[in-house]
Coordinates of N, CA and C in Angstrom, one line a residue:
M22 N 55.5 68.3 176.8 CA 55.4 68.7 175.4 C 54.2 68.1 174.8
N23 N 53.4 68.9 174.1 CA 52.2 68.3 173.5 C 52.5 67.6 172.2
A24 N 51.6 66.8 171.7 CA 51.9 65.9 170.5 C 52.2 66.8 169.3
N25 N 51.6 67.9 169.1 CA 51.9 68.7 167.9 C 53.3 69.3 167.9
K26 N 53.8 69.8 169.1 CA 55.1 70.3 169.2 C 56.2 69.1 169.1
L27 N 55.8 68.0 169.6 CA 56.7 66.8 169.5 C 56.8 66.4 168.0
A28 N 55.7 66.4 167.3 CA 55.7 66.1 165.9 C 56.5 67.1 165.1
E29 N 56.4 68.4 165.4 CA 57.2 69.4 164.7 C 58.7 69.2 165.0
K30 N 59.0 69.0 166.2 CA 60.4 68.8 166.6 C 61.0 67.6 165.9
S31 N 60.2 66.5 165.8 CA 60.7 65.3 165.1 C 60.9 65.5 163.7
K32 N 60.0 66.3 163.0 CA 60.1 66.6 161.6 C 61.3 67.4 161.4
N33 N 61.6 68.4 162.2 CA 62.8 69.2 162.0 C 64.1 68.4 162.2
L34 N 64.1 67.5 163.1 CA 65.3 66.6 163.3 C 65.4 65.7 162.1
L35 N 64.3 65.2 161.6 CA 64.4 64.3 160.5 C 64.9 65.0 159.2
E36 N 64.4 66.2 159.0 CA 64.9 67.0 157.9 C 66.4 67.3 158.0
K37 N 66.8 67.6 159.3 CA 68.2 67.9 159.5 C 69.2 66.7 159.3
Y38 N 68.7 65.5 159.7 CA 69.6 64.3 159.6 C 69.3 63.4 158.5
T39 N 68.6 63.8 157.5 CA 68.4 63.0 156.3 C 69.1 63.6 155.1
L40 N 69.2 62.9 154.0 CA 69.9 63.4 152.9 C 69.4 64.7 152.4
E41 N 68.1 64.9 152.4 CA 67.5 66.1 151.9 C 67.9 67.3 152.8
G42 N 68.0 67.0 154.1 CA 68.5 68.1 155.0 C 69.9 68.4 154.9
Y43 N 70.7 67.4 154.5 CA 72.2 67.5 154.5 C 72.6 68.1 153.1
A44 N 72.0 67.6 152.1 CA 72.4 67.9 150.7 C 72.2 69.4 150.4
S45 N 73.3 70.1 150.3 CA 73.3 71.5 150.0 C 73.6 71.8 148.5
K46 N 73.9 70.7 147.8 CA 74.2 70.8 146.4 C 73.2 69.8 145.6
R47 N 73.0 70.0 144.4 CA 72.2 69.2 143.6 C 73.0 67.9 143.2
V48 N 74.1 68.0 142.5 CA 74.9 66.9 142.1 C 76.4 67.1 142.6
S49 N 77.0 66.1 143.1 CA 78.4 66.1 143.4 C 79.0 65.2 142.3
F50 N 79.8 65.9 141.5 CA 80.6 65.2 140.4 C 81.9 64.9 141.1
I51 N 82.3 63.6 141.0 CA 83.5 63.2 141.7 C 84.5 62.6 140.6
V52 N 85.7 63.2 140.5 CA 86.7 62.7 139.6 C 87.8 62.1 140.4
A53 N 88.2 60.9 140.1 CA 89.3 60.2 140.7 C 90.4 60.1 139.7
T54 N 91.6 60.6 140.0 CA 92.7 60.6 139.0 C 94.0 60.4 139.7
R55 N 95.0 60.1 138.9 CA 96.4 60.0 139.3 C 97.3 59.9 138.1
N56 N 98.2 60.9 138.0 CA 99.1 61.0 136.9 C 98.5 60.9 135.5
R57 N 97.3 61.6 135.4 CA 96.6 61.7 134.1 C 96.2 63.1 133.8
A58 N 97.2 64.0 134.0 CA 96.9 65.5 133.9 C 96.3 65.8 132.5
E59 N 96.7 65.2 131.5 CA 96.2 65.5 130.1 C 94.7 65.2 130.1
Y60 N 94.4 64.0 130.6 CA 93.0 63.6 130.6 C 92.1 64.5 131.5
L61 N 92.7 64.8 132.6 CA 92.0 65.6 133.6 C 91.7 67.0 133.0
M62 N 92.7 67.6 132.3 CA 92.4 68.9 131.7 C 91.3 68.8 130.7
Q63 N 91.2 67.7 129.9 CA 90.1 67.6 129.0 C 88.8 67.4 129.7
A64 N 88.8 66.6 130.8 CA 87.6 66.4 131.6 C 87.1 67.7 132.2
L65 N 88.0 68.5 132.7 CA 87.6 69.8 133.3 C 87.1 70.8 132.3
E66 N 87.7 70.7 131.2 CA 87.2 71.6 130.1 C 85.8 71.2 129.7
R67 N 85.5 69.9 129.6 CA 84.1 69.5 129.3 C 83.2 69.8 130.5
S68 N 83.7 69.8 131.7 CA 82.9 70.0 132.9 C 82.3 71.4 132.9
R69 N 82.9 72.4 132.2 CA 82.5 73.7 132.2 C 81.0 73.8 131.8
T70 N 80.6 72.9 130.9 CA 79.2 73.0 130.4 C 78.3 72.0 131.2
L71 N 78.9 71.2 132.0 CA 78.2 70.1 132.7 C 77.8 70.6 134.2
V72 N 78.8 71.1 134.9 CA 78.6 71.5 136.3 C 78.0 72.8 136.4
T73 N 76.8 72.9 137.1 CA 76.1 74.2 137.2 C 76.4 74.8 138.6
P74 N 76.0 76.0 138.8 CA 76.2 76.6 140.2 C 75.6 75.8 141.3
E75 N 74.6 75.0 141.0 CA 73.9 74.2 142.0 C 74.7 72.9 142.4
D76 N 75.7 72.6 141.6 CA 76.5 71.4 141.7 C 77.8 71.7 142.4
E77 N 78.6 70.6 142.6 CA 80.0 70.7 143.1 C 80.8 69.8 142.3
L78 N 82.1 70.1 142.1 CA 83.0 69.3 141.5 C 84.2 68.9 142.5
I79 N 84.3 67.7 142.7 CA 85.3 67.2 143.7 C 86.4 66.4 142.9
I80 N 87.6 66.7 143.1 CA 88.7 66.0 142.5 C 89.5 65.3 143.6
I81 N 89.7 64.0 143.5 CA 90.5 63.2 144.4 C 91.7 62.7 143.6
D82 N 92.8 63.2 143.9 CA 94.1 62.8 143.2 C 94.9 61.9 144.1
G83 N 95.3 60.8 143.5 CA 96.1 59.8 144.3 C 97.5 60.1 144.5
G84 N 97.9 61.4 144.6 CA 99.3 61.8 144.8 C 100.1 61.9 143.5
S85 N 99.5 62.5 142.5 CA 100.2 62.6 141.2 C 101.6 63.2 141.3
T86 N 102.4 62.8 140.4 CA 103.8 63.4 140.3 C 103.9 64.1 139.0
D87 N 102.8 64.2 138.2 CA 102.8 65.0 137.0 C 102.3 66.4 137.3
N88 N 101.8 67.1 136.3 CA 101.3 68.5 136.6 C 99.8 68.5 136.9
T89 N 99.3 67.5 137.5 CA 97.8 67.5 137.9 C 97.5 68.7 138.7
A90 N 98.3 69.1 139.7 CA 97.9 70.2 140.6 C 97.8 71.5 139.8
E91 N 98.7 71.7 138.8 CA 98.7 72.9 138.0 C 97.4 72.9 137.1
V92 N 97.0 71.8 136.6 CA 95.8 71.7 135.8 C 94.6 72.1 136.7
V93 N 94.5 71.6 137.9 CA 93.4 71.9 138.8 C 93.4 73.4 139.1
R94 N 94.6 73.9 139.4 CA 94.7 75.4 139.6 C 94.1 76.2 138.5
K95 N 94.4 75.7 137.2 CA 93.9 76.4 136.0 C 92.4 76.4 136.0
Y96 N 91.7 75.4 136.6 CA 90.3 75.3 136.5 C 89.7 75.5 137.9
S97 N 90.4 76.2 138.8 CA 89.9 76.4 140.1 C 88.5 77.1 140.2
D98 N 88.1 77.8 139.2 CA 86.8 78.4 139.2 C 85.7 77.5 139.2
I99 N 85.9 76.2 138.8 CA 84.8 75.2 138.8 C 85.1 74.1 139.7
V100 N 86.3 74.0 140.3 CA 86.6 72.9 141.3 C 86.3 73.4 142.7
D101 N 85.5 72.6 143.4 CA 85.1 73.0 144.7 C 86.0 72.4 145.8
I102 N 86.4 71.1 145.5 CA 87.3 70.4 146.5 C 88.4 69.7 145.7
F103 N 89.6 69.8 146.1 CA 90.7 69.1 145.5 C 91.6 68.5 146.7
I104 N 91.7 67.2 146.6 CA 92.5 66.5 147.6 C 93.6 65.7 146.8
S105 N 94.8 65.9 147.2 CA 95.9 65.1 146.6 C 96.7 64.4 147.7
E106 N 96.5 63.1 147.7 CA 97.2 62.3 148.7 C 97.2 60.8 148.2
P107 N 98.1 60.0 148.7 CA 98.1 58.6 148.2 C 96.8 57.9 148.6
D108 N 96.4 57.1 147.7 CA 95.2 56.2 148.0 C 95.5 54.8 147.4
K109 N 94.5 54.0 147.5 CA 94.6 52.6 147.1 C 94.0 52.3 145.7
G110 N 93.7 53.4 144.9 CA 93.2 53.2 143.6 C 91.9 54.0 143.4
P111 N 91.4 54.0 142.2 CA 90.2 54.8 141.9 C 89.0 54.5 142.8
G112 N 88.7 53.3 143.2 CA 87.6 53.0 144.1 C 87.8 53.7 145.4
H113 N 89.0 53.6 146.0 CA 89.3 54.3 147.2 C 89.1 55.8 147.1
A114 N 89.6 56.3 146.0 CA 89.5 57.8 145.8 C 88.0 58.2 145.6
F115 N 87.3 57.4 144.9 CA 85.8 57.7 144.8 C 85.1 57.7 146.1
S116 N 85.5 56.7 146.9 CA 84.9 56.6 148.3 C 85.2 57.9 149.1
K117 N 86.5 58.4 149.0 CA 86.8 59.6 149.7 C 85.9 60.8 149.2
G118 N 85.8 60.8 147.9 CA 84.9 61.9 147.3 C 83.5 61.8 147.8
M119 N 83.0 60.6 147.9 CA 81.6 60.4 148.4 C 81.4 60.9 149.8
L120 N 82.5 60.7 150.7 CA 82.4 61.1 152.1 C 82.4 62.6 152.2
L121 N 83.0 63.3 151.2 CA 83.0 64.8 151.2 C 81.8 65.4 150.5
A122 N 81.1 64.6 149.7 CA 80.1 65.1 148.8 C 78.9 65.7 149.6
R123 N 78.4 66.8 149.1 CA 77.2 67.5 149.7 C 76.0 67.4 148.8
G124 N 76.1 66.7 147.7 CA 75.1 66.6 146.7 C 74.0 65.6 147.0
K125 N 72.8 65.9 146.5 CA 71.7 65.0 146.6 C 72.0 63.8 145.7
Y126 N 72.6 64.0 144.6 CA 73.0 63.0 143.7 C 74.5 62.9 143.5
L127 N 75.1 61.7 143.3 CA 76.5 61.5 143.1 C 76.7 61.0 141.7
K128 N 77.7 61.6 141.0 CA 78.0 61.2 139.7 C 79.5 61.0 139.6
Q129 N 79.9 59.7 139.4 CA 81.3 59.4 139.2 C 81.7 60.0 137.8
L130 N 82.7 60.7 137.7 CA 83.1 61.4 136.5 C 84.5 61.0 136.1
P131 N 84.7 59.8 135.5 CA 86.0 59.4 135.0 C 86.7 60.4 134.1
D132 N 88.0 60.6 134.3 CA 88.6 61.7 133.5 C 88.7 61.4 132.0
D133 N 88.4 60.2 131.6 CA 88.4 60.0 130.1 C 87.0 59.7 129.6
D134 N 85.9 60.0 130.3 CA 84.6 59.8 129.8 C 84.0 61.2 129.4
I135 N 83.0 61.1 128.5 CA 82.3 62.3 128.1 C 80.9 62.1 128.6
V136 N 80.4 63.1 129.4 CA 79.0 63.1 129.9 C 78.3 64.3 129.2
H137 N 77.3 64.0 128.5 CA 76.5 65.1 127.8 C 75.6 65.8 128.8
P138 N 75.7 67.1 128.8 CA 74.9 67.9 129.8 C 73.4 67.6 129.7
S139 N 72.9 67.5 128.4 CA 71.5 67.2 128.3 C 71.1 65.9 128.8
A140 N 71.9 64.9 128.7 CA 71.7 63.5 129.2 C 71.7 63.6 130.7
M141 N 72.6 64.4 131.3 CA 72.7 64.5 132.7 C 71.5 65.1 133.3
E142 N 71.0 66.2 132.6 CA 69.8 66.9 133.1 C 68.6 65.9 133.0
Q143 N 68.5 65.1 131.9 CA 67.4 64.2 131.8 C 67.5 63.1 132.9
S144 N 68.7 62.7 133.3 CA 68.8 61.7 134.4 C 68.4 62.3 135.7
I145 N 68.8 63.5 135.9 CA 68.4 64.2 137.2 C 66.8 64.3 137.2
R146 N 66.2 64.7 136.1 CA 64.8 64.8 136.0 C 64.1 63.5 136.3
V147 N 64.6 62.4 135.8 CA 64.1 61.1 136.1 C 64.2 60.8 137.6
M148 N 65.3 61.1 138.2 CA 65.5 60.8 139.6 C 64.5 61.7 140.5
E149 N 64.4 62.9 140.1 CA 63.4 63.8 140.8 C 62.0 63.3 140.7
E150 N 61.6 62.8 139.5 CA 60.2 62.4 139.3 C 60.0 61.0 139.9
H151 N 61.0 60.3 140.2 CA 60.9 58.9 140.7 C 61.8 58.7 141.9
P152 N 61.4 59.2 143.1 CA 62.3 59.1 144.3 C 62.5 57.7 144.8
E153 N 61.7 56.8 144.2 CA 61.9 55.4 144.6 C 63.1 54.7 144.0
I154 N 63.7 55.4 143.0 CA 64.9 54.9 142.3 C 66.1 55.2 143.2
D155 N 66.9 54.2 143.5 CA 68.1 54.4 144.2 C 69.4 54.5 143.4
L156 N 69.4 53.9 142.2 CA 70.5 53.9 141.3 C 70.0 53.9 139.9
L157 N 70.5 54.9 139.1 CA 70.1 55.0 137.8 C 71.3 54.6 136.9
V158 N 71.1 53.6 136.1 CA 72.1 53.1 135.2 C 71.8 53.6 133.8
C159 N 72.6 54.5 133.2 CA 72.4 55.0 131.9 C 73.2 54.4 130.9
G160 N 72.9 54.5 129.7 CA 73.6 54.0 128.6 C 74.9 54.8 128.3
G161 N 75.3 54.8 127.1 CA 76.5 55.6 126.7 C 77.0 55.0 125.5
T162 N 78.3 55.4 125.2 CA 78.9 54.8 124.0 C 80.3 54.3 124.4
R163 N 80.9 53.5 123.6 CA 82.2 53.1 123.8 C 82.9 52.8 122.5
E164 N 84.2 53.0 122.4 CA 84.9 52.8 121.1 C 85.4 51.3 121.1
I165 N 85.0 50.7 120.0 CA 85.4 49.3 119.7 C 86.0 49.2 118.3
G166 N 87.2 48.9 118.2 CA 87.9 48.8 116.9 C 87.8 50.1 116.1
G167 N 87.9 51.2 116.8 CA 87.8 52.5 116.1 C 86.4 53.0 115.8
K168 N 85.4 52.2 116.1 CA 84.0 52.7 115.9 C 83.3 52.9 117.2
V169 N 82.5 54.0 117.3 CA 81.8 54.3 118.5 C 80.5 53.6 118.4
K170 N 80.2 52.8 119.4 CA 79.0 52.0 119.5 C 78.2 52.3 120.8
P171 N 76.9 52.3 120.7 CA 76.1 52.6 121.9 C 76.1 51.5 122.9
V172 N 76.1 51.8 124.2 CA 76.0 50.8 125.3 C 74.6 51.0 125.8
W173 N 73.9 49.9 126.0 CA 72.5 50.0 126.5 C 72.1 48.7 127.2
L174 N 71.2 48.8 128.1 CA 70.6 47.7 128.8 C 69.2 47.5 128.2
P175 N 69.0 46.3 127.6 CA 67.7 46.1 127.0 C 66.5 46.1 128.0
P176 N 65.3 46.5 127.6 CA 64.2 46.5 128.5 C 64.0 45.2 129.2
G177 N 63.7 45.2 130.5 CA 63.5 44.0 131.2 C 64.8 43.5 131.9
T178 N 65.9 44.2 131.7 CA 67.1 43.8 132.4 C 67.0 43.9 133.9
N179 N 67.3 42.9 134.6 CA 67.2 42.9 136.1 C 68.5 43.4 136.7
Y180 N 69.0 44.5 136.3 CA 70.2 45.0 136.8 C 70.2 45.2 138.3
G181 N 71.2 44.6 139.0 CA 71.3 44.8 140.4 C 70.7 43.7 141.3
Y182 N 69.9 42.8 140.7 CA 69.4 41.7 141.5 C 70.4 40.6 141.8
S183 N 71.4 40.5 140.9 CA 72.5 39.5 141.0 C 73.7 40.1 140.4
P184 N 74.9 39.7 141.0 CA 76.2 40.2 140.4 C 76.3 39.9 138.9
R185 N 75.7 38.8 138.5 CA 75.7 38.4 137.1 C 75.0 39.3 136.2
D186 N 74.0 40.1 136.7 CA 73.3 41.1 135.9 C 74.2 42.1 135.3
I187 N 75.3 42.4 135.9 CA 76.2 43.5 135.4 C 76.8 43.0 134.1
F188 N 77.0 41.7 134.0 CA 77.7 41.2 132.8 C 76.7 40.7 131.8

């Protein structure tokens, strides 16, 4: 086999076995839940404006005994994968979702968080423009004493260099 054919074969294999070759979706939104049907219903309703046809929505349920399955059925038009089985908690459920994900990007979607579609699109744009970024940490808001306050990392924060950076 000549060098050009070998290079082409190598390129094809590399594309097949890398994330870009595997990722058939843009974003895999992963929801981990258990016995929180009311919150899940609100999250799925909000997801109608967040999840695009290029994305997928994965729900990993820890074996709920409430009406979680009925809620998922009601939103089956936007849910791509639904697994309901016992797990060891939200981290374990999210890990299951990551193993099933086909997206180039992964977004953990807690059932009680609000993700603004325009902010998500901006985050995707940043990741597309800067492929050297492995993890994008975005701000947000949280409620403290009945007041909604922004969450942000000040410029120069060395997030990720040390476990202390998180706190």
